[in-house]
Amino acid sequence: MWYKLSQLIGRYLMKSKFLDKLIDRLDRMDADSVQTQFLHLAREKGLLETIFQAIQEGVVVVGRGARIRYANRTAEALFGFKLDDAEDQPIARYIRDIDWEKVLNLDEDEWERLVRREIEVTYPDHRFVEFYVVPLSAVELKEQGAVVIFRDVTRERETTAESIESERLKALTL
């Protein structure tokens, strides 16, 4: 029973020392304490889920093998997938031209390329998306994976292009 429960919670919370310690302590806890701990976790999960779903940036968590473990609604909309379908799929299916294995292995050269990067997305809508990657090992040394944060910069690009065109026309009329 505890194994199935920990798998369910693990889907939403990244494997951490906190979760490992909690599972280790479950056998030593009485039923009221276990219920209190799970209510606490559910509240925290609910709060985090609400925050991740509310922000305008896309958030994708990838684990071993650069496979998608989590994505918020914004990421789903940017790339035209549903988490239920994309979960455990390689992120390279949606973001190409990046050696994700090198990224997850913290290859210095690959990280230099990814300090901040912009890509063009053509499906489901034509957009320009800026993203950056944060390794999970920055939070938990033994954890392999990364958080990829996306921001739609299409409107900014259009505004910049309009400004340049306006300045160009102004210069021609002088």
PDB file of C-alpha atoms in Angstrom:
ATOM      1  CA  MET A   1       0.000   0.000   0.000  1.00  0.00           C
ATOM      2  CA  TRP A   2       2.744   2.473   0.941  1.00  0.00           C
ATOM      3  CA  TYR A   3       4.602   1.729  -2.276  1.00  0.00           C
ATOM      4  CA  LYS A   4       1.597   2.646  -4.442  1.00  0.00           C
ATOM      5  CA  LEU A   5       0.953   5.745  -2.373  1.00  0.00           C
ATOM      6  CA  SER A   6       4.568   6.865  -2.682  1.00  0.00           C
ATOM      7  CA  GLN A   7       4.428   6.333  -6.467  1.00  0.00           C
ATOM      8  CA  LEU A   8       1.334   8.516  -6.673  1.00  0.00           C
ATOM      9  CA  ILE A   9       2.960  11.301  -4.674  1.00  0.00           C
ATOM     10  CA  GLY A  10       6.245  10.861  -6.549  1.00  0.00           C
ATOM     11  CA  ARG A  11       4.496  11.657  -9.816  1.00  0.00           C
ATOM     12  CA  TYR A  12       3.894  15.201  -8.625  1.00  0.00           C
ATOM     13  CA  LEU A  13       6.852  15.736  -6.362  1.00  0.00           C
ATOM     14  CA  MET A  14      10.346  15.217  -7.596  1.00  0.00           C
ATOM     15  CA  LYS A  15      12.197  12.504  -5.780  1.00  0.00           C
ATOM     16  CA  SER A  16      13.957  14.198  -2.909  1.00  0.00           C
ATOM     17  CA  LYS A  17      15.517  13.412   0.402  1.00  0.00           C
ATOM     18  CA  PHE A  18      12.412  14.790   2.079  1.00  0.00           C
ATOM     19  CA  LEU A  19      10.175  12.263   0.346  1.00  0.00           C
ATOM     20  CA  ASP A  20      12.641   9.425   0.995  1.00  0.00           C
ATOM     21  CA  LYS A  21      12.795  10.333   4.701  1.00  0.00           C
ATOM     22  CA  LEU A  22       9.028  10.539   4.895  1.00  0.00           C
ATOM     23  CA  ILE A  23       8.601   7.082   3.378  1.00  0.00           C
ATOM     24  CA  ASP A  24      11.231   5.673   5.755  1.00  0.00           C
ATOM     25  CA  ARG A  25       9.336   7.117   8.718  1.00  0.00           C
ATOM     26  CA  LEU A  26       5.896   5.874   7.654  1.00  0.00           C
ATOM     27  CA  ASP A  27       6.381   2.537   9.405  1.00  0.00           C
ATOM     28  CA  ARG A  28       7.132   4.297  12.682  1.00  0.00           C
ATOM     29  CA  MET A  29       4.152   6.664  12.543  1.00  0.00           C
ATOM     30  CA  ASP A  30       0.678   6.147  13.908  1.00  0.00           C
ATOM     31  CA  ALA A  31      -2.343   6.494  11.615  1.00  0.00           C
ATOM     32  CA  ASP A  32      -3.127  10.081  12.710  1.00  0.00           C
ATOM     33  CA  SER A  33       0.439  11.208  12.064  1.00  0.00           C
ATOM     34  CA  VAL A  34       0.447   9.568   8.628  1.00  0.00           C
ATOM     35  CA  GLN A  35      -2.824  11.284   7.760  1.00  0.00           C
ATOM     36  CA  THR A  36      -1.472  14.645   8.975  1.00  0.00           C
ATOM     37  CA  GLN A  37       1.680  14.239   6.878  1.00  0.00           C
ATOM     38  CA  PHE A  38      -0.298  13.353   3.752  1.00  0.00           C
ATOM     39  CA  LEU A  39      -2.666  16.277   4.256  1.00  0.00           C
ATOM     40  CA  HIS A  40       0.378  18.534   4.585  1.00  0.00           C
ATOM     41  CA  LEU A  41       1.868  17.096   1.386  1.00  0.00           C
ATOM     42  CA  ALA A  42      -1.440  17.459  -0.457  1.00  0.00           C
ATOM     43  CA  ARG A  43      -1.681  21.127   0.573  1.00  0.00           C
ATOM     44  CA  GLU A  44       1.912  21.761  -0.548  1.00  0.00           C
ATOM     45  CA  LYS A  45       1.333  19.894  -3.811  1.00  0.00           C
ATOM     46  CA  GLY A  46      -1.871  21.850  -4.375  1.00  0.00           C
ATOM     47  CA  LEU A  47      -0.121  25.154  -3.735  1.00  0.00           C
ATOM     48  CA  LEU A  48       2.792  24.320  -6.022  1.00  0.00           C
ATOM     49  CA  GLU A  49       0.475  22.975  -8.722  1.00  0.00           C
ATOM     50  CA  THR A  50      -1.626  26.150  -8.530  1.00  0.00           C
ATOM     51  CA  ILE A  51       1.470  28.328  -8.853  1.00  0.00           C
ATOM     52  CA  PHE A  52       2.902  26.344 -11.769  1.00  0.00           C
ATOM     53  CA  GLN A  53      -0.428  26.369 -13.589  1.00  0.00           C
ATOM     54  CA  ALA A  54      -0.962  30.105 -13.016  1.00  0.00           C
ATOM     55  CA  ILE A  55       2.357  31.466 -14.280  1.00  0.00           C
ATOM     56  CA  GLN A  56       2.673  32.638 -17.865  1.00  0.00           C
ATOM     57  CA  GLU A  57       5.960  30.822 -18.406  1.00  0.00           C
ATOM     58  CA  GLY A  58       5.990  27.250 -19.590  1.00  0.00           C
ATOM     59  CA  VAL A  59       7.609  24.822 -17.167  1.00  0.00           C
ATOM     60  CA  VAL A  60       8.776  21.356 -18.194  1.00  0.00           C
ATOM     61  CA  VAL A  61      10.617  18.976 -15.878  1.00  0.00           C
ATOM     62  CA  VAL A  62      12.710  16.316 -17.572  1.00  0.00           C
ATOM     63  CA  GLY A  63      14.228  13.320 -15.835  1.00  0.00           C
ATOM     64  CA  ARG A  64      16.607  10.577 -16.801  1.00  0.00           C
ATOM     65  CA  GLY A  65      16.925  10.067 -20.519  1.00  0.00           C
ATOM     66  CA  ALA A  66      15.630  13.625 -21.016  1.00  0.00           C
ATOM     67  CA  ARG A  67      12.077  12.318 -20.725  1.00  0.00           C
ATOM     68  CA  ILE A  68       9.242  14.648 -19.748  1.00  0.00           C
ATOM     69  CA  ARG A  69       8.046  14.176 -16.171  1.00  0.00           C
ATOM     70  CA  TYR A  70       5.912  17.299 -15.739  1.00  0.00           C
ATOM     71  CA  ALA A  71       4.610  20.201 -17.809  1.00  0.00           C
ATOM     72  CA  ASN A  72       2.307  23.033 -16.872  1.00  0.00           C
ATOM     73  CA  ARG A  73      -0.593  24.267 -19.024  1.00  0.00           C
ATOM     74  CA  THR A  74       1.472  27.047 -20.585  1.00  0.00           C
ATOM     75  CA  ALA A  75       4.064  24.549 -21.824  1.00  0.00           C
ATOM     76  CA  GLU A  76       1.287  22.333 -23.142  1.00  0.00           C
ATOM     77  CA  ALA A  77      -0.168  25.281 -25.088  1.00  0.00           C
ATOM     78  CA  LEU A  78       3.227  26.415 -26.434  1.00  0.00           C
ATOM     79  CA  PHE A  79       4.079  22.991 -27.833  1.00  0.00           C
ATOM     80  CA  GLY A  80       0.626  21.587 -28.554  1.00  0.00           C
ATOM     81  CA  PHE A  81       0.634  18.537 -26.298  1.00  0.00           C
ATOM     82  CA  LYS A  82      -1.138  17.273 -23.199  1.00  0.00           C
ATOM     83  CA  LEU A  83       0.978  16.042 -20.306  1.00  0.00           C
ATOM     84  CA  ASP A  84      -0.909  12.751 -20.238  1.00  0.00           C
ATOM     85  CA  ASP A  85       0.324  12.066 -23.791  1.00  0.00           C
ATOM     86  CA  ALA A  86       3.775  13.654 -23.491  1.00  0.00           C
ATOM     87  CA  GLU A  87       4.760  12.243 -20.118  1.00  0.00           C
ATOM     88  CA  ASP A  88       7.773   9.939 -20.438  1.00  0.00           C
ATOM     89  CA  GLN A  89       8.330  11.109 -24.032  1.00  0.00           C
ATOM     90  CA  PRO A  90      11.768  12.552 -24.909  1.00  0.00           C
ATOM     91  CA  ILE A  91      11.814  16.347 -24.778  1.00  0.00           C
ATOM     92  CA  ALA A  92      13.800  16.235 -28.041  1.00  0.00           C
ATOM     93  CA  ARG A  93      10.507  15.407 -29.704  1.00  0.00           C
ATOM     94  CA  TYR A  94       9.450  19.020 -29.042  1.00  0.00           C
ATOM     95  CA  ILE A  95      12.779  20.863 -28.796  1.00  0.00           C
ATOM     96  CA  ARG A  96      15.321  19.686 -31.315  1.00  0.00           C
ATOM     97  CA  ASP A  97      18.936  20.620 -32.021  1.00  0.00           C
ATOM     98  CA  ILE A  98      19.992  20.239 -28.402  1.00  0.00           C
ATOM     99  CA  ASP A  99      22.016  17.345 -27.078  1.00  0.00           C
ATOM    100  CA  TRP A 100      19.870  16.705 -24.024  1.00  0.00           C
ATOM    101  CA  GLU A 101      22.101  13.901 -22.761  1.00  0.00           C
ATOM    102  CA  LYS A 102      25.020  16.338 -22.612  1.00  0.00           C
ATOM    103  CA  VAL A 103      22.787  18.880 -20.887  1.00  0.00           C
ATOM    104  CA  LEU A 104      21.750  16.365 -18.240  1.00  0.00           C
ATOM    105  CA  ASN A 105      25.362  15.296 -17.788  1.00  0.00           C
ATOM    106  CA  LEU A 106      26.249  18.971 -17.223  1.00  0.00           C
ATOM    107  CA  ASP A 107      28.558  19.161 -20.231  1.00  0.00           C
ATOM    108  CA  GLU A 108      30.168  22.617 -20.031  1.00  0.00           C
ATOM    109  CA  ASP A 109      30.128  23.286 -23.779  1.00  0.00           C
ATOM    110  CA  GLU A 110      26.435  22.430 -24.075  1.00  0.00           C
ATOM    111  CA  TRP A 111      25.580  24.583 -21.064  1.00  0.00           C
ATOM    112  CA  GLU A 112      27.448  27.520 -22.623  1.00  0.00           C
ATOM    113  CA  ARG A 113      25.070  27.261 -25.607  1.00  0.00           C
ATOM    114  CA  LEU A 114      22.035  27.137 -23.333  1.00  0.00           C
ATOM    115  CA  VAL A 115      22.581  30.084 -21.027  1.00  0.00           C
ATOM    116  CA  ARG A 116      19.570  31.576 -22.759  1.00  0.00           C
ATOM    117  CA  ARG A 117      18.308  30.466 -26.101  1.00  0.00           C
ATOM    118  CA  GLU A 118      15.510  31.335 -28.470  1.00  0.00           C
ATOM    119  CA  ILE A 119      13.763  28.897 -30.778  1.00  0.00           C
ATOM    120  CA  GLU A 120      11.058  29.150 -33.391  1.00  0.00           C
ATOM    121  CA  VAL A 121       8.021  26.951 -32.806  1.00  0.00           C
ATOM    122  CA  THR A 122       5.698  26.242 -35.725  1.00  0.00           C
ATOM    123  CA  TYR A 123       3.153  23.957 -34.055  1.00  0.00           C
ATOM    124  CA  PRO A 124       0.467  24.499 -32.836  1.00  0.00           C
ATOM    125  CA  ASP A 125       1.018  28.212 -33.586  1.00  0.00           C
ATOM    126  CA  HIS A 126       3.953  30.078 -35.072  1.00  0.00           C
ATOM    127  CA  ARG A 127       5.856  31.569 -32.135  1.00  0.00           C
ATOM    128  CA  PHE A 128       9.263  32.519 -30.893  1.00  0.00           C
ATOM    129  CA  VAL A 129      10.098  31.052 -27.525  1.00  0.00           C
ATOM    130  CA  GLU A 130      12.998  31.908 -25.265  1.00  0.00           C
ATOM    131  CA  PHE A 131      14.043  29.270 -22.766  1.00  0.00           C
ATOM    132  CA  TYR A 132      16.642  28.410 -20.212  1.00  0.00           C
ATOM    133  CA  VAL A 133      17.516  25.232 -18.385  1.00  0.00           C
ATOM    134  CA  VAL A 134      18.177  24.684 -14.688  1.00  0.00           C
ATOM    135  CA  PRO A 135      19.741  21.341 -13.730  1.00  0.00           C
ATOM    136  CA  LEU A 136      18.006  19.492 -10.915  1.00  0.00           C
ATOM    137  CA  SER A 137      21.445  18.639  -9.580  1.00  0.00           C
ATOM    138  CA  ALA A 138      21.683  22.308  -8.585  1.00  0.00           C
ATOM    139  CA  VAL A 139      18.962  21.487  -6.031  1.00  0.00           C
ATOM    140  CA  GLU A 140      19.716  17.832  -5.299  1.00  0.00           C
ATOM    141  CA  LEU A 141      23.238  16.646  -6.122  1.00  0.00           C
ATOM    142  CA  LYS A 142      22.252  13.056  -7.030  1.00  0.00           C
ATOM    143  CA  GLU A 143      19.186  14.047  -9.068  1.00  0.00           C
ATOM    144  CA  GLN A 144      19.518  13.780 -12.829  1.00  0.00           C
ATOM    145  CA  GLY A 145      17.216  15.955 -14.842  1.00  0.00           C
ATOM    146  CA  ALA A 146      16.428  19.569 -15.478  1.00  0.00           C
ATOM    147  CA  VAL A 147      13.717  22.183 -15.342  1.00  0.00           C
ATOM    148  CA  VAL A 148      13.207  23.971 -18.647  1.00  0.00           C
ATOM    149  CA  ILE A 149      11.462  27.340 -18.434  1.00  0.00           C
ATOM    150  CA  PHE A 150       9.900  28.846 -21.567  1.00  0.00           C
ATOM    151  CA  ARG A 151       8.707  32.356 -22.326  1.00  0.00           C
ATOM    152  CA  ASP A 152       6.782  33.351 -25.442  1.00  0.00           C
ATOM    153  CA  VAL A 153       8.659  36.328 -26.943  1.00  0.00           C
ATOM    154  CA  THR A 154       6.645  36.548 -30.176  1.00  0.00           C
ATOM    155  CA  ARG A 155       4.933  39.816 -29.239  1.00  0.00           C
ATOM    156  CA  GLU A 156       8.251  41.365 -28.164  1.00  0.00           C
ATOM    157  CA  ARG A 157       9.825  40.406 -31.497  1.00  0.00           C
ATOM    158  CA  GLU A 158       6.878  41.879 -33.412  1.00  0.00           C
ATOM    159  CA  THR A 159       7.073  45.118 -31.413  1.00  0.00           C
ATOM    160  CA  THR A 160      10.818  45.359 -32.055  1.00  0.00           C
ATOM    161  CA  ALA A 161      10.319  44.721 -35.780  1.00  0.00           C
ATOM    162  CA  GLU A 162       7.596  47.384 -35.923  1.00  0.00           C
ATOM    163  CA  SER A 163       9.839  49.893 -34.139  1.00  0.00           C
ATOM    164  CA  ILE A 164      12.710  49.204 -36.519  1.00  0.00           C
ATOM    165  CA  GLU A 165      10.408  49.590 -39.530  1.00  0.00           C
ATOM    166  CA  SER A 166       8.998  52.836 -38.120  1.00  0.00           C
ATOM    167  CA  GLU A 167      12.494  54.206 -37.545  1.00  0.00           C
ATOM    168  CA  ARG A 168      13.533  53.167 -41.026  1.00  0.00           C
ATOM    169  CA  LEU A 169      10.527  54.934 -42.576  1.00  0.00           C
ATOM    170  CA  LYS A 170      11.153  58.011 -40.443  1.00  0.00           C
ATOM    171  CA  ALA A 171      14.785  58.102 -41.605  1.00  0.00           C
ATOM    172  CA  LEU A 172      13.702  57.841 -45.254  1.00  0.00           C
ATOM    173  CA  THR A 173      11.283  60.767 -44.979  1.00  0.00           C
ATOM    174  CA  LEU A 174      13.830  63.143 -43.455  1.00  0.00           C
TER     175      LEU A 174
END
